[in-house]
PDB file of C-alpha atoms in Angstrom:
ATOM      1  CA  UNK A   1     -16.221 -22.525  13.967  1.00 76.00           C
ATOM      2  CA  UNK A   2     -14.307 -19.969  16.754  1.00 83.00           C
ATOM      3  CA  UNK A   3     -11.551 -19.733  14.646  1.00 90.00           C
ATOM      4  CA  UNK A   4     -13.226 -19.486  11.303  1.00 93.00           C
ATOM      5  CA  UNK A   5     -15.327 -16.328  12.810  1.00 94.00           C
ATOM      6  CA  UNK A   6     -12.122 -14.566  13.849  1.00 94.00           C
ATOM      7  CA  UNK A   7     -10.255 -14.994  10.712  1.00 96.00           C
ATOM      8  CA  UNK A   8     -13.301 -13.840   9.296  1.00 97.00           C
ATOM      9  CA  UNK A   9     -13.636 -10.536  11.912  1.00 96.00           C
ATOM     10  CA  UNK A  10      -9.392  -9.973  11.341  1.00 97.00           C
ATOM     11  CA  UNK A  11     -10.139  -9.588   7.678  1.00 98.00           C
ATOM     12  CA  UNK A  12     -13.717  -7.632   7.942  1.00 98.00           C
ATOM     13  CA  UNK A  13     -11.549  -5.305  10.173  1.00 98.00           C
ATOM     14  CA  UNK A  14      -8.336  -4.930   7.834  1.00 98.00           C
ATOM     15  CA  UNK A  15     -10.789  -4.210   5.147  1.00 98.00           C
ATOM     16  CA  UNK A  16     -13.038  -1.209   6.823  1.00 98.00           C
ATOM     17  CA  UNK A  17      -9.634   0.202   7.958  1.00 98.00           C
ATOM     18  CA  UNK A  18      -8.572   0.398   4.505  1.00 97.00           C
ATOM     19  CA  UNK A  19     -11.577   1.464   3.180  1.00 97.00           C
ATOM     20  CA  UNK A  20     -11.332   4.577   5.091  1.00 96.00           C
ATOM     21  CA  UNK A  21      -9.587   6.432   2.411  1.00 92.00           C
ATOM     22  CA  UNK A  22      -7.465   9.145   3.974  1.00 94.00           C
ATOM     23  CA  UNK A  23      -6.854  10.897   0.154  1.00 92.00           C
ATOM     24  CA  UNK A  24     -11.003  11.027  -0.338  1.00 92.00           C
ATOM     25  CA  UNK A  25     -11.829  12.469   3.079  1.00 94.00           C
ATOM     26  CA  UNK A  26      -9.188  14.772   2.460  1.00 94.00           C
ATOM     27  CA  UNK A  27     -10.184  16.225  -0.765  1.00 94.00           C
ATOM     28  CA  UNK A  28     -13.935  16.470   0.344  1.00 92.00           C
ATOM     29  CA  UNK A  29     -13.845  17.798   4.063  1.00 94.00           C
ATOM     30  CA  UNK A  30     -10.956  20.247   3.633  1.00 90.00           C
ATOM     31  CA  UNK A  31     -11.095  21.245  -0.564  1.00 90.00           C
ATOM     32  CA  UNK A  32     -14.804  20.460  -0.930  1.00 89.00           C
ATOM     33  CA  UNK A  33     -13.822  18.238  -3.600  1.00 92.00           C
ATOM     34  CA  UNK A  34     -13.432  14.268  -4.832  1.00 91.00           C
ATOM     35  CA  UNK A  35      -9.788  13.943  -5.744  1.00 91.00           C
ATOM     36  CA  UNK A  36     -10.325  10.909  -7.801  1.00 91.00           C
ATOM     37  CA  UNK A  37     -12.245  13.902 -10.235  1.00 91.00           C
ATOM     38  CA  UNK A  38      -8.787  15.546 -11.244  1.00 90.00           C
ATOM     39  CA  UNK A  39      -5.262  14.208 -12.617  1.00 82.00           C
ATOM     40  CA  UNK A  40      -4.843  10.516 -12.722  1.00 78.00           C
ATOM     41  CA  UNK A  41      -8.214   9.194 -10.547  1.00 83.00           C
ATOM     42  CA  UNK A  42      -6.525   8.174  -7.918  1.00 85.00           C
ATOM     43  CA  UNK A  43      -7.074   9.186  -4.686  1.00 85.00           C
ATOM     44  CA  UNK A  44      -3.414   8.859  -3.359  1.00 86.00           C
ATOM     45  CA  UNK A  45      -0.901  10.891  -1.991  1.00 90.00           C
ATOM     46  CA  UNK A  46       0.944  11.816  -5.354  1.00 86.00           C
ATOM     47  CA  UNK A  47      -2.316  13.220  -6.995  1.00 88.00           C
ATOM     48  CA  UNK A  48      -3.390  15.281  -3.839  1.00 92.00           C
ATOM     49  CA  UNK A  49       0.187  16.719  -4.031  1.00 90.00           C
ATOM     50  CA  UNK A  50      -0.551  17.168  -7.679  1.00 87.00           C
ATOM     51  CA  UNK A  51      -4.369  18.732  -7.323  1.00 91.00           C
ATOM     52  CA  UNK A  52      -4.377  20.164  -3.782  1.00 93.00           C
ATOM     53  CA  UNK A  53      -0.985  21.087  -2.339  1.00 91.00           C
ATOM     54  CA  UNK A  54       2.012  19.574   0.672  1.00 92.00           C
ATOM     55  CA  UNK A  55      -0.655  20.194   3.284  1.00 94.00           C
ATOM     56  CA  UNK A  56      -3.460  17.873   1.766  1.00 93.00           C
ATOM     57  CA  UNK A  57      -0.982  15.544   0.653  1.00 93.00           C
ATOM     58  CA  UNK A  58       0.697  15.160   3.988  1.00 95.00           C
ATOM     59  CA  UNK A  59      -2.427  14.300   5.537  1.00 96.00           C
ATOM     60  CA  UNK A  60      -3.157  12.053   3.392  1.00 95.00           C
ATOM     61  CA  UNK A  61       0.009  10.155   3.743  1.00 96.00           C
ATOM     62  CA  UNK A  62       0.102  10.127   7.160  1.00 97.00           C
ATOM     63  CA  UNK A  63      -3.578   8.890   7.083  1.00 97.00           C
ATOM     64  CA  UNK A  64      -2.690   5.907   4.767  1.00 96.00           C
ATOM     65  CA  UNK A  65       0.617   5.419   6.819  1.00 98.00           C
ATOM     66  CA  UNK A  66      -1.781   5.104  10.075  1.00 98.00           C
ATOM     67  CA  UNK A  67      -4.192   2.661   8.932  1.00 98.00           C
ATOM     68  CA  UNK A  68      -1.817  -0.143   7.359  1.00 98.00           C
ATOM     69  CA  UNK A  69      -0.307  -0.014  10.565  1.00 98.00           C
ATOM     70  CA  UNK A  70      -3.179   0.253  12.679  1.00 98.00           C
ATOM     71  CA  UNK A  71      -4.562  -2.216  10.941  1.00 98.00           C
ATOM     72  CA  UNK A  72      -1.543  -5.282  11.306  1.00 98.00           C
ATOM     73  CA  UNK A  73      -1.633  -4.269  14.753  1.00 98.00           C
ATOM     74  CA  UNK A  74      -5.115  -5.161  15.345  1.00 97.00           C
ATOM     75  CA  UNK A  75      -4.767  -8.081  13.273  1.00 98.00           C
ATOM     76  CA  UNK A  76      -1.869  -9.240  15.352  1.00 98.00           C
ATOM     77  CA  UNK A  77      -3.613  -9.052  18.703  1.00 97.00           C
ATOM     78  CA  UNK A  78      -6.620 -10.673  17.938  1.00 96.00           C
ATOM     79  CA  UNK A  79      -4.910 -13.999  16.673  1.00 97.00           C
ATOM     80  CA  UNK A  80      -2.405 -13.950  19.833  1.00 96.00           C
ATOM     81  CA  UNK A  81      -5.249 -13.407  22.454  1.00 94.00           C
ATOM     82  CA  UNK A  82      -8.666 -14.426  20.542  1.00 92.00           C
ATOM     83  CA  UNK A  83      -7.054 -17.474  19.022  1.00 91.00           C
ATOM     84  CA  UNK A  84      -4.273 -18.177  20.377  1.00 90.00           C
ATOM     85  CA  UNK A  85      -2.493 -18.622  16.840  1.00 93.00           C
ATOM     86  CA  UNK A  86       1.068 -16.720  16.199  1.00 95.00           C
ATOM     87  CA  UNK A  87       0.367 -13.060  16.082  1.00 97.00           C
ATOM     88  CA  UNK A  88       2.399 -12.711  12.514  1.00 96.00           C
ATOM     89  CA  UNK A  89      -0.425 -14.538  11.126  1.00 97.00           C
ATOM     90  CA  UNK A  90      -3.260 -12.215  12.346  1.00 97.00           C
ATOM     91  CA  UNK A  91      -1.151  -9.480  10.987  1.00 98.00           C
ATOM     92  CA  UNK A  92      -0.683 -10.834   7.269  1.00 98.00           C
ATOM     93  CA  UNK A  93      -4.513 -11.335   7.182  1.00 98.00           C
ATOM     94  CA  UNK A  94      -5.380  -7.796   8.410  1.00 98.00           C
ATOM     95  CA  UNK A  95      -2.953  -6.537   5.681  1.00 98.00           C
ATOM     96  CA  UNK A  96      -3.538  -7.809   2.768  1.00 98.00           C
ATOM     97  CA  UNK A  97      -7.606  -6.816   3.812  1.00 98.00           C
ATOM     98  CA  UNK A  98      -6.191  -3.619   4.349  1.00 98.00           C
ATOM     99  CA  UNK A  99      -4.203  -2.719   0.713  1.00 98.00           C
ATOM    100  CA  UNK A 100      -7.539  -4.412  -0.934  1.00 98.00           C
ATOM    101  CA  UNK A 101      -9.809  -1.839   1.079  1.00 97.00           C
ATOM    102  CA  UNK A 102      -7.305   1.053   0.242  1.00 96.00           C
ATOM    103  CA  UNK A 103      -8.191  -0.078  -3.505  1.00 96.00           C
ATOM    104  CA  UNK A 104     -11.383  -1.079  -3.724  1.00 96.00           C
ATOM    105  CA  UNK A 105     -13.295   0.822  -0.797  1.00 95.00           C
ATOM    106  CA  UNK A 106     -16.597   0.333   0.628  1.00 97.00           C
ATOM    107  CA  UNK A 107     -17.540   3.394   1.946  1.00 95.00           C
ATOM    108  CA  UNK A 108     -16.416   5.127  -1.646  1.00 93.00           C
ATOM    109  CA  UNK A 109     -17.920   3.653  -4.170  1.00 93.00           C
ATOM    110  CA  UNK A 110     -15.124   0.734  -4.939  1.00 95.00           C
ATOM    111  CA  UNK A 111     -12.897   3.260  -6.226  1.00 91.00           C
ATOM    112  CA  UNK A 112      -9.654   4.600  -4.403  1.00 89.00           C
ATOM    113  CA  UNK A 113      -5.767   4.566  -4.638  1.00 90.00           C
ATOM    114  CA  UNK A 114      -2.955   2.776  -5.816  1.00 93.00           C
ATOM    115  CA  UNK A 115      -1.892   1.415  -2.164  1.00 95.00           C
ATOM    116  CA  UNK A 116       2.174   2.665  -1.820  1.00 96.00           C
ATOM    117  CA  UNK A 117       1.218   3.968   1.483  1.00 96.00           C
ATOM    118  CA  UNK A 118      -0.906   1.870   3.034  1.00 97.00           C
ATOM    119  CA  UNK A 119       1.749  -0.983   2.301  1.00 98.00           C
ATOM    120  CA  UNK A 120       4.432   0.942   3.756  1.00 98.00           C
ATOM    121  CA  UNK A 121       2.141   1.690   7.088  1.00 98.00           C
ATOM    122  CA  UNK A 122       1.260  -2.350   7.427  1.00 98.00           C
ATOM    123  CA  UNK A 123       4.760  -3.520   6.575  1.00 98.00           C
ATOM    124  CA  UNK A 124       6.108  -1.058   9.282  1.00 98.00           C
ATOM    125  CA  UNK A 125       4.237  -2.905  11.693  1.00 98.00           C
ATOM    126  CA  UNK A 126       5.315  -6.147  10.300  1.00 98.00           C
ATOM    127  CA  UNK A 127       8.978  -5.223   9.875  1.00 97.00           C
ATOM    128  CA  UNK A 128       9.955  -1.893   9.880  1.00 97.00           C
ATOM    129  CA  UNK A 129      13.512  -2.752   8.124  1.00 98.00           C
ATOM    130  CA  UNK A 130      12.071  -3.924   5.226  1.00 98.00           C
ATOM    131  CA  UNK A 131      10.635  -0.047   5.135  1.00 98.00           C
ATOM    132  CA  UNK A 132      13.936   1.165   4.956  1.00 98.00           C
ATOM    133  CA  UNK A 133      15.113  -0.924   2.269  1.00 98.00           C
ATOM    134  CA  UNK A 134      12.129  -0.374  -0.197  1.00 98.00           C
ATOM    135  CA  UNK A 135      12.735   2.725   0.483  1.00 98.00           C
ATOM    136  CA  UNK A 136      16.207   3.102  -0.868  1.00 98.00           C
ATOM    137  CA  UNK A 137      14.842   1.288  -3.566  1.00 98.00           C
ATOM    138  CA  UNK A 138      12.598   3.502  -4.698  1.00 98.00           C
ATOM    139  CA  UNK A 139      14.991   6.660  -4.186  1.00 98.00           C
ATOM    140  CA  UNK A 140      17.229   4.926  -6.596  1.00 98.00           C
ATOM    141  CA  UNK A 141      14.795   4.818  -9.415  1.00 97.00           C
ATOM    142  CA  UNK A 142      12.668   7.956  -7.981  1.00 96.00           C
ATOM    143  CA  UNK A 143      15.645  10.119  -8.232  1.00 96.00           C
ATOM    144  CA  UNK A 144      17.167   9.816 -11.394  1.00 96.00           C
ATOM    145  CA  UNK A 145      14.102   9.861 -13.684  1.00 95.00           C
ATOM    146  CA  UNK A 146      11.618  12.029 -11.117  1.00 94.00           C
ATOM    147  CA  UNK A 147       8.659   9.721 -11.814  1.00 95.00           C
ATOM    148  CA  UNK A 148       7.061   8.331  -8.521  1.00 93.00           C
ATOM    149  CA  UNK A 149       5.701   5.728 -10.516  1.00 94.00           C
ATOM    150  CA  UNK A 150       9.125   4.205 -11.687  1.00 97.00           C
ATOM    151  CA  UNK A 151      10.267   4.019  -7.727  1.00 97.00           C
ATOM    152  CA  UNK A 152       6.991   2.504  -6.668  1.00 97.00           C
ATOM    153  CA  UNK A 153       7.009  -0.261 -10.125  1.00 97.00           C
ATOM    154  CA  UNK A 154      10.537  -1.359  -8.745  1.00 98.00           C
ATOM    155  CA  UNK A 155       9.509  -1.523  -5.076  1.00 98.00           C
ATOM    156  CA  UNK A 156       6.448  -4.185  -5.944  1.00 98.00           C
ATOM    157  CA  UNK A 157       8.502  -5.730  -8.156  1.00 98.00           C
ATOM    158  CA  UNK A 158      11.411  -6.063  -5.772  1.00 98.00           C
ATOM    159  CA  UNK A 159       9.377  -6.801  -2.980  1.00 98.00           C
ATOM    160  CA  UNK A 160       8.611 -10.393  -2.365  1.00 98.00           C
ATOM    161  CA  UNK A 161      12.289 -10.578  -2.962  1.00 98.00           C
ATOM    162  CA  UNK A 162      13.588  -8.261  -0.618  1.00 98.00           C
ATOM    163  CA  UNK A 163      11.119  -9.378   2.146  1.00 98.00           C
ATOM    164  CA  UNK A 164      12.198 -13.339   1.375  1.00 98.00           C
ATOM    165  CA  UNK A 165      16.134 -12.835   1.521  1.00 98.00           C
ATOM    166  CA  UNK A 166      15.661 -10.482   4.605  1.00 98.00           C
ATOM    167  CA  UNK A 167      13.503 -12.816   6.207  1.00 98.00           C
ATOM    168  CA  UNK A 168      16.013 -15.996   5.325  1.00 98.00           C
ATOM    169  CA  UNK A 169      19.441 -14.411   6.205  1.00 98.00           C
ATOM    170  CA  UNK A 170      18.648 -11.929   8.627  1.00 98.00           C
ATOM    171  CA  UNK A 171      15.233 -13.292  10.896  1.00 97.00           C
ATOM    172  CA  UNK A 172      16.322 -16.300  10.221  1.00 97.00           C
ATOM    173  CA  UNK A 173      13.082 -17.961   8.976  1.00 97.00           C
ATOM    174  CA  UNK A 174      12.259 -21.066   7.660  1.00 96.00           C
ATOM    175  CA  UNK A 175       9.717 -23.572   6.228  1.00 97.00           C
ATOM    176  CA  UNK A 176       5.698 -21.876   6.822  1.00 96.00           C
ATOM    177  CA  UNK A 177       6.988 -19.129   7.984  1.00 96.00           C
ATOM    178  CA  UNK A 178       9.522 -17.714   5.264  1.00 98.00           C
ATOM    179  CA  UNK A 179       6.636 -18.700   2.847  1.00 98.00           C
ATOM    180  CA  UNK A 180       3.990 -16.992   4.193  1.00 98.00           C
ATOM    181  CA  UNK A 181       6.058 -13.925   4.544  1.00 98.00           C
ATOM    182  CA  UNK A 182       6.772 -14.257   0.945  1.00 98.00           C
ATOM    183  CA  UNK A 183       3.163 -14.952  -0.464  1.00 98.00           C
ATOM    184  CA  UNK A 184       1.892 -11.957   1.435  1.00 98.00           C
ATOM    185  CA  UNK A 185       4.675  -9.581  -0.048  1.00 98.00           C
ATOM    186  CA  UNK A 186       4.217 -11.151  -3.619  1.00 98.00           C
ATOM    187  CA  UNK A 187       0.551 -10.560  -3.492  1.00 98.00           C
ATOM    188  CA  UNK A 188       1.022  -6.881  -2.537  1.00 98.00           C
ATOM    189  CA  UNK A 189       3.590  -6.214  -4.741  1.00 98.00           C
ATOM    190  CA  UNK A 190       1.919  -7.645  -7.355  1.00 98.00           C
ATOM    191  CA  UNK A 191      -1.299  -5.490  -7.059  1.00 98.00           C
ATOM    192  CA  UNK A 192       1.075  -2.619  -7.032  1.00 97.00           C
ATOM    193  CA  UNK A 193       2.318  -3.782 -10.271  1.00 98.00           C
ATOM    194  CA  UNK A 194      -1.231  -4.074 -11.732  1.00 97.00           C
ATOM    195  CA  UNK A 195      -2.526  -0.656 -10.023  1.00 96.00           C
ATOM    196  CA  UNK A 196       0.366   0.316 -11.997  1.00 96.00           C
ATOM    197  CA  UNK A 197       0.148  -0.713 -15.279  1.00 96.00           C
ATOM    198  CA  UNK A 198      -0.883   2.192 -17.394  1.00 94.00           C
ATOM    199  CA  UNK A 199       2.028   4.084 -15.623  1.00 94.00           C
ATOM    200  CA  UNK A 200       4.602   1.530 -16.973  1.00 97.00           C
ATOM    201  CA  UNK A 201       3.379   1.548 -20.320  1.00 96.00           C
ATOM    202  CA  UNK A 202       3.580   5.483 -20.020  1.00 95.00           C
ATOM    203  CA  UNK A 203       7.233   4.920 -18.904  1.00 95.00           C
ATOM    204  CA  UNK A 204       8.255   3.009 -21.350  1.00 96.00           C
ATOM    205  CA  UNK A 205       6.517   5.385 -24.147  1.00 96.00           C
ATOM    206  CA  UNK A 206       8.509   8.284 -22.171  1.00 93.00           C
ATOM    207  CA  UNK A 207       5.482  10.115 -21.376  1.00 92.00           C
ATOM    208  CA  UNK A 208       4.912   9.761 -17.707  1.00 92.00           C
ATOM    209  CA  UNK A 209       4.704  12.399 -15.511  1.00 85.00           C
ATOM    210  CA  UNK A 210       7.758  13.863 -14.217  1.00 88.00           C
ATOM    211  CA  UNK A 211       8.446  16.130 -10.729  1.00 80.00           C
ATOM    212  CA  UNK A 212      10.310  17.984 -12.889  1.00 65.00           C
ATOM    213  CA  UNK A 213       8.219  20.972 -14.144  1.00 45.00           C
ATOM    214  CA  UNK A 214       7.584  19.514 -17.486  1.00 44.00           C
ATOM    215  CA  UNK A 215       5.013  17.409 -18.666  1.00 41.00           C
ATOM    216  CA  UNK A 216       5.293  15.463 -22.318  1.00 41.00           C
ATOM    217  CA  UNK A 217       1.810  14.682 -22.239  1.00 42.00           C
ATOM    218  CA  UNK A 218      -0.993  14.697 -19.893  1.00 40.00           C
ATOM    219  CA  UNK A 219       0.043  11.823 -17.166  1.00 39.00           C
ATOM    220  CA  UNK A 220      -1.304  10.160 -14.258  1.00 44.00           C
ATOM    221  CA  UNK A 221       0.706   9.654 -12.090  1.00 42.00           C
ATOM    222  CA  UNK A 222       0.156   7.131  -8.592  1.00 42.00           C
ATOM    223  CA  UNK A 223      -0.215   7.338  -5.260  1.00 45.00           C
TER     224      UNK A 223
END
C-alpha cells in the first residue's frame, strides 16, 4: 500500500509541475493575454516567439526547461529515499506525468503545448547527452527547411532510438533497464509525433510555416 501511495504522489507531482504552463502565465501576467488565442493554439515557445516577442519566448522556454527537470529530480528522490526503489525509476514516472501535464493542464483548462521543452528539461535530468544529440538532430532538419516543426517531428521520431543505442553501447544497459529507458522515450516521442500531426501533413503539402519571412499559407507552427 506504501509503495502504491508514492508512485501515486511521484506522478500527482510530475503532473501539477507540468501543468504549470510557463507559455500561459507568460502571455497573461506580462501581455495581458492567452497565447493559445493567436497563431497555432499552442501555448509553446515557438508561438510566443511568433505572437509576443524573444523576451516572452525566452521565459517561456526557460520555464518549460525548469519544470521537466525539476520535475525528474523530484521524482528521483522520492523513490531513492521514500521507497527505497532505484532513483531512475522515480524519475521516468515524474516525466512522463510531467510532458502529459505540459499537454493537457489542470490549472488551464486541459489545453496547453506541444511538449519540445518540457522533454528536453526532464531528459536533461535523466541524461543530459541524449540533449545534445536530439539536438543536433533537430538542427539538421531545423536548418535546412526553417520549420521548427520538421526538427522537432525527427527528434520524436528518432528518439526512442537514439535513447536505446546510447543507453546499450555507451551506459551500458541491459535487460529492465534498457527497456524501460526505451518505453519512456517511445511514449514521449510518440506524443510529440501526435501533438504534431497537423504540422506534418502541412509539411508534406509545403505549407508550413517557415522562419524565413514568408508564409505560403496561414501555419501553426509548435512549441
Amino acid at each position: 500500500m506504501k509503495e502504491v501511495l508514492w508512485f501515486c504522489m511521484t506522478a500527482l507531482l510530475g503532473y501539477l509541475l507540468g501543468s504549470v504552463n510557463t507559455g500561459i502565465i507568460v502571455s497573461k501576467v506580462l501581455m495581458h493575454g492567452d497565447v493559445r488565442k493567436h497563431g497555432s493554439g499552442s501555448a509553446g515557445m515557438t508561438n510566443m516567439l511568433r505572437t509576443y516577442g524573444k523576451k516572452a519566448a525566452v521565459l517561456t522556454a526557460i520555464g518549460d526547461v525548469l519544470k521537466g527537470y525539476v520535475s525528474v529530480l523530484l521524482g528521483q528522490w522520492l523513490f531513492a529515499h521514500m521507497l527505497m526503489m532505484p532513483a531512475q525509476w522515480g524519475g521516468y514516472l515524474a516525466y512522463i506525468f510531467a510532458v502529459i501535464g505540459h499537454w493537457k493542464p489542470v490549472f488551464f483548462g486541459f489545453k496547453g503545448g506541444k511538449c519540445i521543452l518540457v522533454s528536453a528539461g526532464g531528459l536533461l535530468a535523466i541524461e543530459p547527452a541524449l540533449v545534445g544529440l536530439l539536438g543536433c538532430i533537430f538542427l539538421l532538419f531545423f536548418l535546412p527547411t526553417r520549420m521548427v516543426s520538421a526538427g522537432s517531428v525527427a527528434m520524436g521520431l528518432s528518439f526512442p532510438f537514439v535513447a536505446g543505442l546510447y543507453g546499450y553501447f555507451v551506459l551500458h544497459m541491459q535487460g529492465t533497464e534498457l527497456k524501460l529507458l526505451v518505453a519512456v522515450t517511445a511514449f514521449v516521442g510518440a506524443l510529440v509525433l501526435y501533438l504534431h500531426r497537423a504540422n506534418i501533413k502541412r509539411i508534406l503539402n509545403g505549407t508550413e510555416y517557415r522562419f524565413d519571412g514568408k508564409k505560403k499559407k496561414e501555419a501553426d507552427n509548435q512549441e
